[in-house]
Tab-separated table of C-alpha atoms in Angstrom:
chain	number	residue	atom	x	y	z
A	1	UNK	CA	0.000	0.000	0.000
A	2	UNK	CA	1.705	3.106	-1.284
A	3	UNK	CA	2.265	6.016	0.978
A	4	UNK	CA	1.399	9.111	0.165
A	5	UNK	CA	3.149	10.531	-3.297
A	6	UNK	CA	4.056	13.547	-3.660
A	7	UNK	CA	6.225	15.476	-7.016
A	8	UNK	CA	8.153	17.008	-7.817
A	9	UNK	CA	10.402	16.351	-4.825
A	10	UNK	CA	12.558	19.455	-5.917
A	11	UNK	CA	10.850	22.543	-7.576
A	12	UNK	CA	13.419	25.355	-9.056
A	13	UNK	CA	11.368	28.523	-10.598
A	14	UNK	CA	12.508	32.238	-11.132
A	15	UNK	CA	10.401	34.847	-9.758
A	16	UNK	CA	7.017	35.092	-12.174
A	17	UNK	CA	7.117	31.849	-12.887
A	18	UNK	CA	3.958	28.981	-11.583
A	19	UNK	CA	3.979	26.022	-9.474
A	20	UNK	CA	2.365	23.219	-9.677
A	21	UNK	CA	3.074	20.637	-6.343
A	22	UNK	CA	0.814	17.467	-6.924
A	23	UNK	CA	-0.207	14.552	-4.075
A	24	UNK	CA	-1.755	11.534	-4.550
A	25	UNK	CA	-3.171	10.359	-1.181
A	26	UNK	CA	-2.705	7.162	0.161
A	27	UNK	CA	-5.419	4.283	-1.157
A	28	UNK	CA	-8.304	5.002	0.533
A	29	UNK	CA	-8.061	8.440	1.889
A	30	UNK	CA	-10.352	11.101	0.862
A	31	UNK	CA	-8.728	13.571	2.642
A	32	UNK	CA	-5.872	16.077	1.510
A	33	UNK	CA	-4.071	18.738	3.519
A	34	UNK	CA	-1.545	21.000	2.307
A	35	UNK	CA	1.052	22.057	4.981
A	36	UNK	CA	3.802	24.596	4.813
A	37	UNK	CA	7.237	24.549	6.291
A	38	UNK	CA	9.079	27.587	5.845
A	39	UNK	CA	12.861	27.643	6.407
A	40	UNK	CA	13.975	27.569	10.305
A	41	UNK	CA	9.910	27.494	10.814
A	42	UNK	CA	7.614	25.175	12.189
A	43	UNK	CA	4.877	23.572	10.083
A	44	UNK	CA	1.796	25.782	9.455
A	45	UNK	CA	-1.471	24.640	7.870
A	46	UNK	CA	-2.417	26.185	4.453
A	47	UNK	CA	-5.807	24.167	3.145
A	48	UNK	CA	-7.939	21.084	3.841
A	49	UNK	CA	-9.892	19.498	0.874
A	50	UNK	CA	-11.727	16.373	-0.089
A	51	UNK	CA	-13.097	15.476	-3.774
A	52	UNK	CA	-14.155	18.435	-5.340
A	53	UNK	CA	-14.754	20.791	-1.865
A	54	UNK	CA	-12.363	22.777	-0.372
A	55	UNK	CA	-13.344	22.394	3.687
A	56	UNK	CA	-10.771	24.966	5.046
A	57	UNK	CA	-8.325	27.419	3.556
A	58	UNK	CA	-7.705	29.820	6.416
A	59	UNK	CA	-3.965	29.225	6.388
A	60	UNK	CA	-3.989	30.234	2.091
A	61	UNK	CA	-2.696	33.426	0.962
A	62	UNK	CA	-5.472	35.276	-0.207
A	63	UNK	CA	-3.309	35.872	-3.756
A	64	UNK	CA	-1.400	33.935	-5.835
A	65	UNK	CA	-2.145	30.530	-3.845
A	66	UNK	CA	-5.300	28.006	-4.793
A	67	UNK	CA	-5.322	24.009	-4.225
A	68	UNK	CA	-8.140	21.660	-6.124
A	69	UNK	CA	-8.690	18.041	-5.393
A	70	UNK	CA	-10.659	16.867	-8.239
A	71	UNK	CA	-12.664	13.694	-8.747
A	72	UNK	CA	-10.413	12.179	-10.537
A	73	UNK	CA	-6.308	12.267	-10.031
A	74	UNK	CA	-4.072	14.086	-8.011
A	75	UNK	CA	-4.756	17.142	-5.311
A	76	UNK	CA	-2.695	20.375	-6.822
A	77	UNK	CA	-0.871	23.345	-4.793
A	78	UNK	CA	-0.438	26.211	-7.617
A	79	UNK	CA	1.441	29.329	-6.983
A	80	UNK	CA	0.959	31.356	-9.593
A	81	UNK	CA	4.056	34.270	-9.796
A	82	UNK	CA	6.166	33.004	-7.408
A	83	UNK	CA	8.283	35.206	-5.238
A	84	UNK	CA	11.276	34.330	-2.994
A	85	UNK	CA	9.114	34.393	-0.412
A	86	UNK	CA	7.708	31.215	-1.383
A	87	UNK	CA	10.784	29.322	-1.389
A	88	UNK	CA	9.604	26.512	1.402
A	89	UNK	CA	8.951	22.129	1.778
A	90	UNK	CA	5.404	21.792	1.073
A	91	UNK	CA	3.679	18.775	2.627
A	92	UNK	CA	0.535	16.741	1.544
A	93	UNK	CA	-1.111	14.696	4.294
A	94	UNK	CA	-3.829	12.352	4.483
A	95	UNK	CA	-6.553	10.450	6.303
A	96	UNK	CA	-9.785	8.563	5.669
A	97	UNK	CA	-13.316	9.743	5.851
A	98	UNK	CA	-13.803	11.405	9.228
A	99	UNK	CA	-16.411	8.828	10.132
A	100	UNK	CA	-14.243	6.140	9.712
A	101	UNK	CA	-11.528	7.554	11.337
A	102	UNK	CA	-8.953	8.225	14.431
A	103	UNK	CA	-7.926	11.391	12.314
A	104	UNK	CA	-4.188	10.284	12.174
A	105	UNK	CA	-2.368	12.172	9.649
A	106	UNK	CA	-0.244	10.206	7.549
A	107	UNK	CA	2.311	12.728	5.348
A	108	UNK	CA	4.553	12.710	2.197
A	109	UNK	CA	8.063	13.367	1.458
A	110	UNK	CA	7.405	17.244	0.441
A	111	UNK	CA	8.302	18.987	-2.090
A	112	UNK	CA	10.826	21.451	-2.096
A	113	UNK	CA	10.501	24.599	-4.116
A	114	UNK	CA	13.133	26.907	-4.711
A	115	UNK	CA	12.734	30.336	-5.924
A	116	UNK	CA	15.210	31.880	-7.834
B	1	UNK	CA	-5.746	30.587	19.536
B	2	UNK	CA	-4.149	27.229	20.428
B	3	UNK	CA	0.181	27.092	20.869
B	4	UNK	CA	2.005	24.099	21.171
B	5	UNK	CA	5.454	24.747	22.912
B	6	UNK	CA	8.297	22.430	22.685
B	7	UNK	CA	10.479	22.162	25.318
B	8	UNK	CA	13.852	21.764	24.794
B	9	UNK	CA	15.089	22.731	21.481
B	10	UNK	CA	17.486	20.317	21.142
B	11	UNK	CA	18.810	17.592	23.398
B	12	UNK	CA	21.905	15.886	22.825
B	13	UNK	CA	21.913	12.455	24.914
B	14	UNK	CA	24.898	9.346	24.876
B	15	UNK	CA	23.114	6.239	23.406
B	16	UNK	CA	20.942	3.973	26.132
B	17	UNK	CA	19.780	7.297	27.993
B	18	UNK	CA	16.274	7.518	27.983
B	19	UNK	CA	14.982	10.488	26.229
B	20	UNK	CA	12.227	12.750	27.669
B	21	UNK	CA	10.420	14.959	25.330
B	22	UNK	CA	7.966	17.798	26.250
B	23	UNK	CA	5.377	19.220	24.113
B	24	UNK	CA	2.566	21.805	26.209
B	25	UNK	CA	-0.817	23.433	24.333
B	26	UNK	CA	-2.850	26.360	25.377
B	27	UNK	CA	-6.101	25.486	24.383
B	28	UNK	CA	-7.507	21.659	26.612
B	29	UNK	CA	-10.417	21.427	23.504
B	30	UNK	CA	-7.954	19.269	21.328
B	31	UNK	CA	-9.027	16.104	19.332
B	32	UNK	CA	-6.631	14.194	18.893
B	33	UNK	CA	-2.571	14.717	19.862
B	34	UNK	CA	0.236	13.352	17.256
B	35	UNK	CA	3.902	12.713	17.691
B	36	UNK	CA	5.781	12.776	14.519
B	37	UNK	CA	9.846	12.077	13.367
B	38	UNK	CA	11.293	14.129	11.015
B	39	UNK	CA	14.710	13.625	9.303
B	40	UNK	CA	16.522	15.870	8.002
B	41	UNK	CA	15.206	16.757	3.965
B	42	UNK	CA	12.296	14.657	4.586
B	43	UNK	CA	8.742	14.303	5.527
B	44	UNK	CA	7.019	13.183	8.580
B	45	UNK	CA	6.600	9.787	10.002
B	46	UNK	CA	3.920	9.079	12.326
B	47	UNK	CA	5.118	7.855	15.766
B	48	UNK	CA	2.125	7.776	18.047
B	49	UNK	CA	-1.633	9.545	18.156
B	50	UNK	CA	-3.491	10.043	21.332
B	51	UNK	CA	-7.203	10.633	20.998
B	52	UNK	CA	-8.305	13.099	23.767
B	53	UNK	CA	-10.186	10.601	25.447
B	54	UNK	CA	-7.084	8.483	26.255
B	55	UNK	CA	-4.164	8.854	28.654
B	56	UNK	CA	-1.045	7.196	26.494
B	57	UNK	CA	0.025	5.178	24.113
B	58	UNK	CA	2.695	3.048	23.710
B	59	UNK	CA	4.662	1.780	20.411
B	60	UNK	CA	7.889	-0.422	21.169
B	61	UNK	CA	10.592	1.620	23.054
B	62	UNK	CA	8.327	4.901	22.711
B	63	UNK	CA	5.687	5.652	25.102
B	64	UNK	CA	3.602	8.858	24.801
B	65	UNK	CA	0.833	10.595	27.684
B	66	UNK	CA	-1.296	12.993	27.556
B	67	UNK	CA	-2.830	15.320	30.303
B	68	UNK	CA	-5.777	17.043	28.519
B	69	UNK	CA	-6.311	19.410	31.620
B	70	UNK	CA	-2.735	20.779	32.285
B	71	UNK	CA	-2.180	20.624	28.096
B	72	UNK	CA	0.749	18.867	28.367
B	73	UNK	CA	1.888	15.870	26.759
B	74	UNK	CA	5.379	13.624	27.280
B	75	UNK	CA	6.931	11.295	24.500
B	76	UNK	CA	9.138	8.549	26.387
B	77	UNK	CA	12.195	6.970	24.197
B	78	UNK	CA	13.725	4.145	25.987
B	79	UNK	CA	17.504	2.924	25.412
B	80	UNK	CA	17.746	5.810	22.942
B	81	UNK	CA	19.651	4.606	19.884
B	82	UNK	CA	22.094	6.389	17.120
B	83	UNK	CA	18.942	6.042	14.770
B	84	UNK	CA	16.499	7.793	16.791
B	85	UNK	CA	18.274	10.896	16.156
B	86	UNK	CA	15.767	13.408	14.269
B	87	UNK	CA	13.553	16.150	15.519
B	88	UNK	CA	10.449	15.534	17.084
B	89	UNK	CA	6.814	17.551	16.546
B	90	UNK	CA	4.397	16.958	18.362
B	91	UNK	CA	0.862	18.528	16.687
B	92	UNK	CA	-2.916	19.452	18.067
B	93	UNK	CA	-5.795	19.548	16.361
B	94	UNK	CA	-9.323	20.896	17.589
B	95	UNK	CA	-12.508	19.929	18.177
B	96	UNK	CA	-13.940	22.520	16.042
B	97	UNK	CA	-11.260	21.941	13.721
B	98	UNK	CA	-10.399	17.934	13.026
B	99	UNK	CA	-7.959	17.722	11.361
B	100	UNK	CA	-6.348	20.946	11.005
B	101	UNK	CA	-3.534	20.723	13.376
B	102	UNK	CA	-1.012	22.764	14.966
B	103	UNK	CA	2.304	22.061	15.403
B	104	UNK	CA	4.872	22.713	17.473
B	105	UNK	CA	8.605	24.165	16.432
B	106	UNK	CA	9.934	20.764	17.368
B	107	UNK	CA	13.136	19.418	19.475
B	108	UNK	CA	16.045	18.354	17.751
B	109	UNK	CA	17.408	14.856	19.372
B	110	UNK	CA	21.149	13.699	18.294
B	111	UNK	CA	21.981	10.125	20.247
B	112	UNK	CA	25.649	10.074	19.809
B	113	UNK	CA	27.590	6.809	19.755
């Protein structure tokens, strides 16, 4: 049973450019969160989704930032014009349906974007 | 507005010491508490989750407690090893808010030979 994937791992873009950080949740899972971890910071929570809703974005950037989980494929971060600011690991998490569930998050690898 | 506070920084401990980690919230309405590893350029690995109805838990050489009321909670590492060096987070989430959880800065554990 695969984990949860995320990719790229690494992510280099100049300033102006987009990005596009995709998970795939575990088998199972319906739910997606997108977590931040900016350098020499602790993790802070950006959005919580399942298909086709978005539950909770209080921890988006009102600009520039959006995340979709669709019915079918992968959840996407985008970041449209990046700035350096942005430079950070982003994490995917999941867990199953809340009725089903302890609500243990299980997390990816991250990917790691770099702004140039 | 819950905090979670993790206390110390960094510990640095000669292998077979136990290690005592500290982790303290502001705000007793929490869910569920996790414990998570973190190496160095990677993600997070799940060590333990408390629900807030329960006291500890208990996985192999780590045990972790909770006290809901004083918002505290304590992961245990027994006969600490070389490999359990990492930083630990330990994360809230609310009951108004499953799910979303809040996590503390971490402490960084090196178990030196």
């Amino acid at each position: 049973n695969a984990g949860v994937m995320q990719n790229p791992r690494h992510l280099v873009r100049r300033r102006g450019q987009e990005a596009r950080l995709r998970c795939s949740p575990m088998k199972g899972h319906s739910h997606v969160y997108w977590y931040r971890q900016l350098p020499e910071e602790g993790l802070k929570f950006m959005v919580y989704l399942q298909k086709e809703n978005i539950i909770d974005e209080s921890g988006m950037p009102k600009e520039r930032f959006s995340a979709e989980f669709p019915k079918e494929g992968p959840s996407i971060l985008r970041i449209q014009q990046v700035v350096r600011g942005d430079s950070a690991a982003y994490f995917c998490a999941s867990s199953p349906a809340q009725s089903t569930n302890t609500g243990e998050l299980f997390f990816g690898e991250g990917s790691r974007l770099t702004v140039l | 507005k819950q905090e979670v506070t993790q206390i110390p920084a960094a510990l640095s401990v000669p292998e077979g010491e136990n290690l005592v980690l500290n982790c303290s919230f502001t705000d007793s309405a929490i869910y569920n508490l996790q414990w998570f590893r973190q190496d160095p350029g990677k993600g997070l690995t799940s060590l333990l989750l408390i629900q807030s109805s329960q006291r500890e838990q208990t996985s192999g050489r780590l045990n972790a407690s909770l006290d809901k009321s004083s918002g505290r909670s304590t992961l245990y590492i027994a006969a600490s090893q070389p490999g359990d060096s990492a930083t630990y987070l330990c994360a809230v989430d609310g009951t108004d808010s499953w799910g979303k959880f809040q996590f503390g800065a971490g402490t960084q554990v090196v178990v030196t030979p």
